[in-house]
Amino acid sequence: GRLSFRIFIPSKRERYGVKIFMLCESDSGYLSSFMIYTGSSTDYGHLADNILLKPWDQYKSPSKVVLSLLQAYFNQGYILTLDNYYTSPELVNALLNLGTDCLGTLRKKEGLPKNFWNWKPIKGNDPIKQFSGDILVLRWNDVTKTKSTKIVSMMSTVHTGKLVDSGKTRCYSVL
């Protein structure tokens, strides 16, 4: 009960706990590696600066978490799926440089195209997209939502940005 790194999250049912970062395989759910968050003293490990685009100390902590957990899987053809907390231009560029593709939804982060959050895609039309080398950023209006506007924003190194009918009722997928 008396851990110095116990965290409090008021929105969760169990408000106090230990935060663990995990890398899991998508089909089986097998846990490949994990890291326990211990606050400001969290040891993210260290990747050699010669394989990174910039020195390790200049990466933000979400990027350090992902790069540390994934370091045994670089250049092996894996595709990493990230949630919006981790997806950033900084991390996507680093992973692409290390031979690992990724995709994920976006939060407001620096390094995105100018006025990206002002892009207003029309419901049912193709997404608004922009490439920077092999990196795609796009926004589209989800046609499965009928009453409200649900704009989805994502970044990917594996997609082309074209919407295709998935065969399900009112459901489209991004290629």
C-alpha positions as a LaTeX table, in Angstrom:
\begin{tabular}{lrrr}
\hline
Residue & $x$ (\AA) & $y$ (\AA) & $z$ (\AA) \\
\hline
Gly1 & 0.00 & 0.00 & 0.00 \\
Arg2 & 2.74 & 2.59 & 0.56 \\
Leu3 & 4.44 & 2.89 & $-2.78$ \\
Ser4 & 6.19 & 6.09 & $-3.74$ \\
Phe5 & 5.09 & 5.60 & $-7.37$ \\
Arg6 & 1.41 & 4.88 & $-6.75$ \\
Ile7 & $-0.72$ & 7.07 & $-9.02$ \\
Phe8 & $-4.19$ & 8.56 & $-8.68$ \\
Ile9 & $-6.61$ & 8.63 & $-11.63$ \\
Pro10 & $-9.96$ & 10.10 & $-10.55$ \\
Ser11 & $-11.85$ & 8.87 & $-13.65$ \\
Lys12 & $-11.10$ & 5.17 & $-12.95$ \\
Arg13 & $-13.15$ & 2.93 & $-10.69$ \\
Glu14 & $-10.01$ & 1.85 & $-8.85$ \\
Arg15 & $-8.55$ & 5.31 & $-8.41$ \\
Tyr16 & $-5.15$ & 4.32 & $-7.01$ \\
Gly17 & $-2.74$ & 1.93 & $-8.62$ \\
Val18 & 0.51 & 1.24 & $-10.41$ \\
Lys19 & 0.92 & 2.32 & $-14.01$ \\
Ile20 & 2.51 & $-0.26$ & $-16.30$ \\
Phe21 & 3.47 & 0.27 & $-19.95$ \\
Met22 & 3.14 & $-2.96$ & $-21.94$ \\
Leu23 & 4.03 & $-4.14$ & $-25.44$ \\
Cys24 & 1.62 & $-6.91$ & $-26.48$ \\
Glu25 & 1.22 & $-9.04$ & $-29.61$ \\
Ser26 & $-2.13$ & $-8.26$ & $-31.24$ \\
Asp27 & $-3.40$ & $-11.77$ & $-32.11$ \\
Ser28 & $-2.66$ & $-13.63$ & $-28.91$ \\
Gly29 & $-2.32$ & $-10.75$ & $-26.46$ \\
Tyr30 & 1.08 & $-12.17$ & $-25.44$ \\
Leu31 & 3.05 & $-9.71$ & $-23.29$ \\
Ser32 & 6.41 & $-9.08$ & $-24.97$ \\
Ser33 & 7.86 & $-6.49$ & $-22.62$ \\
Phe34 & 6.75 & $-4.08$ & $-19.95$ \\
Met35 & 7.94 & $-1.12$ & $-17.91$ \\
Ile36 & 6.65 & 0.12 & $-14.54$ \\
Tyr37 & 6.07 & 3.86 & $-14.29$ \\
Thr38 & 7.79 & 5.21 & $-11.20$ \\
Gly39 & 7.22 & 8.92 & $-11.72$ \\
Ser40 & 10.14 & 11.23 & $-12.46$ \\
Ser41 & 12.58 & 8.44 & $-11.58$ \\
Thr42 & 11.30 & 6.09 & $-14.33$ \\
Asp43 & 14.20 & 4.41 & $-16.11$ \\
Tyr44 & 13.42 & 4.44 & $-19.83$ \\
Gly45 & 16.68 & 2.75 & $-20.69$ \\
His46 & 18.87 & 4.25 & $-23.36$ \\
Leu47 & 19.12 & 3.76 & $-27.10$ \\
Ala48 & 22.37 & 4.51 & $-28.88$ \\
Asp49 & 22.34 & 7.99 & $-30.36$ \\
Asn50 & 23.87 & 6.70 & $-33.62$ \\
Ile51 & 20.66 & 4.78 & $-34.52$ \\
Leu52 & 18.31 & 7.64 & $-33.61$ \\
Leu53 & 17.52 & 10.84 & $-35.51$ \\
Lys54 & 18.42 & 13.00 & $-32.51$ \\
Pro55 & 20.02 & 12.43 & $-29.07$ \\
Trp56 & 18.04 & 10.20 & $-26.66$ \\
Asp57 & 17.68 & 12.98 & $-24.07$ \\
Gln58 & 15.77 & 15.16 & $-26.56$ \\
Tyr59 & 12.88 & 12.68 & $-26.97$ \\
Lys60 & 9.71 & 13.22 & $-24.94$ \\
Ser61 & 8.77 & 10.53 & $-22.42$ \\
Pro62 & 5.91 & 8.91 & $-24.46$ \\
Ser63 & 8.37 & 8.39 & $-27.32$ \\
Lys64 & 11.00 & 7.03 & $-24.93$ \\
Val65 & 8.50 & 4.50 & $-23.56$ \\
Val66 & 7.64 & 3.15 & $-27.02$ \\
Leu67 & 11.23 & 3.10 & $-28.28$ \\
Ser68 & 12.44 & 1.33 & $-25.12$ \\
Leu69 & 9.74 & $-1.34$ & $-25.21$ \\
Leu70 & 10.19 & $-1.93$ & $-28.94$ \\
Gln71 & 13.97 & $-1.94$ & $-29.24$ \\
Ala72 & 14.23 & $-5.73$ & $-29.71$ \\
Tyr73 & 11.80 & $-5.57$ & $-32.65$ \\
Phe74 & 13.31 & $-2.88$ & $-34.90$ \\
Asn75 & 13.84 & $-3.70$ & $-38.61$ \\
Gln76 & 11.77 & $-6.90$ & $-38.45$ \\
Gly77 & 8.73 & $-5.84$ & $-40.48$ \\
Tyr78 & 6.36 & $-5.28$ & $-37.57$ \\
Ile79 & 3.54 & $-2.73$ & $-37.68$ \\
Leu80 & 2.93 & $-0.95$ & $-34.39$ \\
Thr81 & $-0.53$ & 0.35 & $-33.46$ \\
Leu82 & $-0.45$ & 3.29 & $-31.05$ \\
Asp83 & $-3.09$ & 5.15 & $-29.11$ \\
Asn84 & $-3.39$ & 8.92 & $-29.30$ \\
Tyr85 & $-1.19$ & 9.56 & $-26.25$ \\
Tyr86 & 1.86 & 8.07 & $-27.96$ \\
Thr87 & 1.31 & 8.97 & $-31.64$ \\
Ser88 & 3.46 & 11.96 & $-32.57$ \\
Pro89 & 5.54 & 13.08 & $-35.56$ \\
Glu90 & 8.65 & 12.68 & $-33.41$ \\
Leu91 & 7.95 & 9.01 & $-32.67$ \\
Val92 & 6.67 & 8.11 & $-36.15$ \\
Asn93 & 9.84 & 9.55 & $-37.74$ \\
Ala94 & 12.05 & 7.66 & $-35.29$ \\
Leu95 & 10.23 & 4.36 & $-35.87$ \\
Leu96 & 10.30 & 4.79 & $-39.65$ \\
Asn97 & 14.05 & 5.43 & $-39.44$ \\
Leu98 & 14.37 & 2.19 & $-37.40$ \\
Gly99 & 12.48 & 0.13 & $-39.99$ \\
Thr100 & 9.19 & $-0.18$ & $-38.10$ \\
Asp101 & 5.86 & 0.96 & $-39.54$ \\
Cys102 & 3.16 & 2.37 & $-37.29$ \\
Leu103 & $-0.28$ & 3.91 & $-37.21$ \\
Gly104 & $-2.35$ & 5.66 & $-34.59$ \\
Thr105 & $-4.97$ & 8.25 & $-33.83$ \\
Leu106 & $-3.84$ & 11.78 & $-32.97$ \\
Arg107 & $-4.06$ & 14.34 & $-30.21$ \\
Lys108 & $-2.90$ & 17.90 & $-30.66$ \\
Lys109 & 0.87 & 17.61 & $-30.96$ \\
Glu110 & 3.56 & 19.83 & $-32.37$ \\
Gly111 & 5.04 & 18.97 & $-35.74$ \\
Leu112 & 1.75 & 18.41 & $-37.58$ \\
Pro113 & 0.95 & 20.29 & $-40.81$ \\
Lys114 & $-0.05$ & 23.92 & $-40.45$ \\
Asn115 & $-3.81$ & 24.29 & $-39.77$ \\
Phe116 & $-4.22$ & 20.49 & $-39.47$ \\
Trp117 & $-6.87$ & 20.84 & $-36.75$ \\
Asn118 & $-8.84$ & 23.29 & $-38.94$ \\
Trp119 & $-9.29$ & 20.72 & $-41.73$ \\
Lys120 & $-13.04$ & 20.03 & $-41.97$ \\
Pro121 & $-13.73$ & 16.90 & $-44.05$ \\
Ile122 & $-17.23$ & 16.45 & $-45.51$ \\
Lys123 & $-19.23$ & 13.45 & $-44.30$ \\
Gly124 & $-19.02$ & 10.55 & $-46.76$ \\
Asn125 & $-16.23$ & 12.09 & $-48.87$ \\
Asp126 & $-12.62$ & 11.00 & $-49.08$ \\
Pro127 & $-10.44$ & 12.10 & $-46.18$ \\
Ile128 & $-8.33$ & 15.23 & $-46.21$ \\
Lys129 & $-4.75$ & 13.99 & $-46.26$ \\
Gln130 & $-1.19$ & 15.13 & $-46.57$ \\
Phe131 & 2.02 & 13.15 & $-47.03$ \\
Ser132 & 5.44 & 14.03 & $-45.72$ \\
Gly133 & 7.69 & 11.43 & $-47.31$ \\
Asp134 & 6.26 & 8.06 & $-46.21$ \\
Ile135 & 4.21 & 9.55 & $-43.37$ \\
Leu136 & 0.51 & 10.19 & $-43.93$ \\
Val137 & $-1.65$ & 12.43 & $-41.75$ \\
Leu138 & $-5.36$ & 12.47 & $-42.45$ \\
Arg139 & $-8.75$ & 13.51 & $-41.11$ \\
Trp140 & $-12.10$ & 12.14 & $-42.16$ \\
Asn141 & $-15.69$ & 12.46 & $-41.06$ \\
Asp142 & $-16.95$ & 9.10 & $-39.81$ \\
Val143 & $-20.12$ & 8.27 & $-41.76$ \\
Thr144 & $-21.23$ & 5.69 & $-39.20$ \\
Lys145 & $-22.23$ & 8.51 & $-36.84$ \\
Thr146 & $-25.62$ & 9.93 & $-37.82$ \\
Lys147 & $-26.43$ & 12.76 & $-35.42$ \\
Ser148 & $-23.08$ & 14.23 & $-34.50$ \\
Thr149 & $-19.94$ & 14.99 & $-36.40$ \\
Lys150 & $-17.17$ & 12.55 & $-35.53$ \\
Ile151 & $-13.92$ & 13.59 & $-37.16$ \\
Val152 & $-11.15$ & 11.02 & $-36.92$ \\
Ser153 & $-7.51$ & 12.13 & $-37.10$ \\
Met154 & $-4.65$ & 9.70 & $-37.60$ \\
Met155 & $-1.04$ & 9.31 & $-38.64$ \\
Ser156 & 0.27 & 6.29 & $-40.51$ \\
Thr157 & 3.21 & 4.90 & $-42.43$ \\
Val158 & 1.22 & 1.96 & $-43.87$ \\
His159 & $-1.93$ & 3.53 & $-45.37$ \\
Thr160 & $-2.66$ & 5.36 & $-48.64$ \\
Gly161 & $-5.55$ & 7.43 & $-47.28$ \\
Lys162 & $-8.25$ & 6.00 & $-49.52$ \\
Leu163 & $-11.62$ & 5.02 & $-47.99$ \\
Val164 & $-13.03$ & 1.66 & $-49.08$ \\
Asp165 & $-16.34$ & $-0.03$ & $-48.32$ \\
Ser166 & $-15.70$ & $-2.78$ & $-45.76$ \\
Gly167 & $-18.86$ & $-4.68$ & $-46.69$ \\
Lys168 & $-20.55$ & $-3.89$ & $-43.38$ \\
Thr169 & $-23.54$ & $-1.58$ & $-43.10$ \\
Arg170 & $-22.45$ & 2.07 & $-43.19$ \\
Cys171 & $-18.85$ & 1.14 & $-42.43$ \\
Tyr172 & $-15.68$ & 2.20 & $-44.26$ \\
Ser173 & $-12.02$ & 1.38 & $-43.76$ \\
Val174 & $-8.90$ & 3.32 & $-44.62$ \\
Leu175 & $-6.50$ & 1.63 & $-47.05$ \\
\hline
\end{tabular}
